[in-house]
Amino acid sequence: MTTIRLQPDDARLAALAVVYHLGRPGSELDAATLQRHEAGLGPLQQVIEGQLGLAVTTLDVTAYQLARLGEALLGTVNELKQYELSEGRSVVPGFADAFARLFPAHASEEGGALDLASQGVMLRRRLDNAVREATAQVEAARAAEAERAAAGGAPSGEAGGAERRSLWQRLWRRRSG
């Protein structure tokens, strides 16, 4: 677990990033089972929003969650640019409402979404080292899992790993074979 502390504007940006992330189809599906899992950003939404009135928001996140939050922040920056260009419309469900609720001053002014996009870039840069380390940890865990599966061992927490291949492994075998 990693603890990150966010100032109020950064916490609201993180909350908007989670809304963006959760609004994307399949964002919280486990690649191996194609079932919804609780390891992603879904559980963080309530934690972040519950602390928005505080001077500092404290989040205890796993490496996977931190890596996903980093990706979500980058996606949110792009969505804010698109939101401004499309005159306040978003294809991500709930994004426009969350933007107006979390950043009423930015939502009511012309160019407000672009100003917020630059703040999103700055937040992502401040979190860059932690996100990079978290991403490396996630990739190492995936590589170890793939190695166990290739050796016929059961993936951690699962019985019968040889029978249960990840979707990627099944697709790769079809393509290769």
Coordinates of C-alpha atoms in Angstrom, one line a residue:
M1 CA 0.0 0.0 0.0
T2 CA 1.1 3.5 -0.8
T3 CA -0.3 6.6 1.0
I4 CA -0.9 9.7 -1.1
R5 CA -2.0 13.0 0.3
L6 CA -3.8 15.5 -1.9
Q7 CA -4.7 19.1 -1.5
P8 CA -8.4 20.0 -2.0
D9 CA -8.1 20.9 -5.8
D10 CA -6.0 17.8 -6.4
A11 CA -8.5 15.6 -4.5
R12 CA -11.3 17.0 -6.7
L13 CA -9.2 16.3 -9.8
A14 CA -8.6 12.7 -8.6
A15 CA -12.4 12.3 -8.0
L16 CA -13.1 13.5 -11.5
A17 CA -10.4 11.1 -12.8
V18 CA -12.2 8.2 -11.0
V19 CA -15.5 9.3 -12.6
Y20 CA -13.8 9.3 -16.0
H21 CA -12.2 5.9 -15.4
L22 CA -15.4 4.3 -14.2
G23 CA -17.4 5.8 -17.1
R24 CA -15.3 3.8 -19.6
P25 CA -16.8 0.4 -20.5
G26 CA -14.9 -2.5 -19.1
S27 CA -12.6 -0.3 -17.0
E28 CA -13.2 -2.4 -13.9
L29 CA -13.2 -5.9 -15.4
D30 CA -10.6 -8.5 -14.5
A31 CA -8.8 -9.5 -17.7
A32 CA -8.6 -13.2 -16.7
T33 CA -12.2 -13.8 -15.6
L34 CA -14.0 -10.9 -17.4
Q35 CA -15.8 -10.3 -14.1
R36 CA -16.1 -7.1 -12.2
H37 CA -13.4 -6.8 -9.5
E38 CA -12.8 -4.6 -6.5
A39 CA -9.1 -4.1 -7.0
G40 CA -9.6 -1.1 -9.3
L41 CA -10.6 2.5 -8.7
G42 CA -14.3 1.8 -7.9
P43 CA -13.7 1.5 -4.1
L44 CA -11.7 4.8 -4.1
Q45 CA -14.6 6.8 -5.4
Q46 CA -16.4 6.9 -2.0
V47 CA -13.1 7.3 -0.1
I48 CA -12.1 10.4 -2.1
E49 CA -15.6 12.0 -2.2
G50 CA -16.0 11.4 1.6
Q51 CA -12.9 13.5 2.2
L52 CA -13.4 16.3 -0.2
G53 CA -14.2 18.8 2.5
L54 CA -11.0 18.2 4.4
A55 CA -7.8 20.2 4.1
V56 CA -5.9 17.1 3.0
T57 CA -7.3 14.0 1.4
T58 CA -5.4 10.9 2.4
L59 CA -5.6 7.8 0.2
D60 CA -4.2 4.4 0.9
V61 CA -3.9 2.8 -2.5
T62 CA -2.5 -0.4 -3.9
A63 CA 0.1 -0.4 -6.7
Y64 CA -2.6 -1.4 -9.2
Q65 CA -4.9 1.4 -8.0
L66 CA -2.1 4.0 -8.2
A67 CA -1.2 2.9 -11.7
R68 CA -4.8 3.1 -12.8
L69 CA -5.2 6.5 -11.2
G70 CA -2.2 7.7 -13.2
E71 CA -3.8 6.5 -16.4
A72 CA -7.2 8.0 -15.4
L73 CA -5.6 11.4 -14.8
L74 CA -4.1 11.4 -18.3
G75 CA -7.4 10.4 -19.8
T76 CA -9.2 13.1 -17.8
V77 CA -6.8 15.7 -19.2
N78 CA -7.7 14.6 -22.7
E79 CA -11.4 14.5 -21.8
L80 CA -11.3 18.0 -20.4
K81 CA -9.8 19.3 -23.7
Q82 CA -12.5 17.5 -25.7
Y83 CA -15.1 18.8 -23.3
E84 CA -14.0 22.4 -23.9
L85 CA -13.9 21.9 -27.7
S86 CA -17.3 20.3 -27.8
E87 CA -18.9 23.1 -25.8
G88 CA -19.6 21.2 -22.6
R89 CA -20.4 17.8 -23.9
S90 CA -18.8 14.5 -23.0
V91 CA -19.2 11.0 -24.2
V92 CA -18.2 9.6 -20.7
P93 CA -21.3 9.0 -18.6
G94 CA -21.5 11.3 -15.6
F95 CA -18.4 13.3 -16.5
A96 CA -20.1 16.6 -17.3
D97 CA -22.2 16.4 -14.1
A98 CA -19.2 15.5 -12.0
F99 CA -17.2 18.4 -13.6
A100 CA -19.9 20.9 -12.8
R101 CA -20.3 19.5 -9.2
L102 CA -16.6 19.3 -8.4
F103 CA -15.5 22.5 -10.2
P104 CA -18.4 24.9 -10.4
A105 CA -16.2 27.9 -11.0
H106 CA -14.4 26.2 -13.9
A107 CA -17.6 24.9 -15.4
S108 CA -19.2 28.3 -15.5
E109 CA -16.3 30.1 -17.2
E110 CA -15.2 29.9 -20.8
G111 CA -11.9 28.0 -21.0
G112 CA -12.4 26.6 -17.5
A113 CA -11.9 23.0 -18.6
L114 CA -8.6 23.9 -20.3
D115 CA -7.4 25.6 -17.2
L116 CA -8.3 22.5 -15.2
A117 CA -6.6 20.3 -17.8
S118 CA -3.3 22.0 -17.1
Q119 CA -3.8 21.4 -13.4
G120 CA -4.4 17.7 -14.2
V121 CA -1.1 17.6 -16.0
M122 CA 0.7 19.1 -13.0
L123 CA -0.9 16.6 -10.6
R124 CA 0.1 13.7 -12.8
R125 CA 3.7 15.0 -12.9
R126 CA 3.8 15.3 -9.1
L127 CA 2.6 11.7 -8.9
D128 CA 4.9 10.5 -11.7
N129 CA 7.6 8.7 -9.7
A130 CA 5.0 6.9 -7.5
V131 CA 3.0 6.0 -10.6
R132 CA 6.0 4.7 -12.4
E133 CA 7.0 2.5 -9.4
A134 CA 3.5 1.2 -9.1
T135 CA 3.3 0.4 -12.8
A136 CA 6.6 -1.5 -12.5
Q137 CA 5.2 -3.5 -9.6
V138 CA 2.0 -4.3 -11.5
E139 CA 4.0 -5.4 -14.6
A140 CA 6.3 -7.6 -12.4
A141 CA 3.3 -9.3 -10.8
R142 CA 1.7 -9.9 -14.2
A143 CA 4.9 -11.4 -15.5
A144 CA 5.2 -13.7 -12.5
E145 CA 1.6 -14.7 -13.0
A146 CA 2.2 -15.4 -16.6
E147 CA 5.3 -17.4 -15.8
R148 CA 3.3 -19.5 -13.2
A149 CA 0.5 -20.1 -15.7
A150 CA 3.0 -21.1 -18.4
A151 CA 4.6 -23.6 -16.1
G152 CA 1.2 -25.1 -15.4
G153 CA 1.0 -23.8 -11.8
A154 CA -2.1 -22.3 -10.3
P155 CA -2.2 -18.5 -10.4
S156 CA -2.1 -17.0 -6.9
G157 CA -5.5 -17.3 -5.3
E158 CA -6.9 -19.7 -7.9
A159 CA -7.1 -23.4 -8.2
G160 CA -6.5 -25.0 -11.6
G161 CA -4.3 -22.4 -13.2
A162 CA -3.7 -24.6 -16.3
E163 CA -7.4 -24.6 -17.0
R164 CA -7.9 -20.9 -16.4
R165 CA -5.9 -18.9 -18.8
S166 CA -6.2 -15.2 -19.1
L167 CA -8.2 -13.8 -22.0
W168 CA -4.9 -12.4 -23.5
Q169 CA -3.3 -15.8 -23.3
R170 CA -6.3 -17.5 -25.0
L171 CA -6.4 -14.9 -27.8
W172 CA -2.6 -15.1 -28.3
R173 CA -2.7 -18.9 -28.7
R174 CA -5.5 -18.6 -31.3
R175 CA -3.4 -16.0 -33.2
S176 CA -0.2 -18.0 -32.9
G177 CA -1.6 -21.4 -33.6

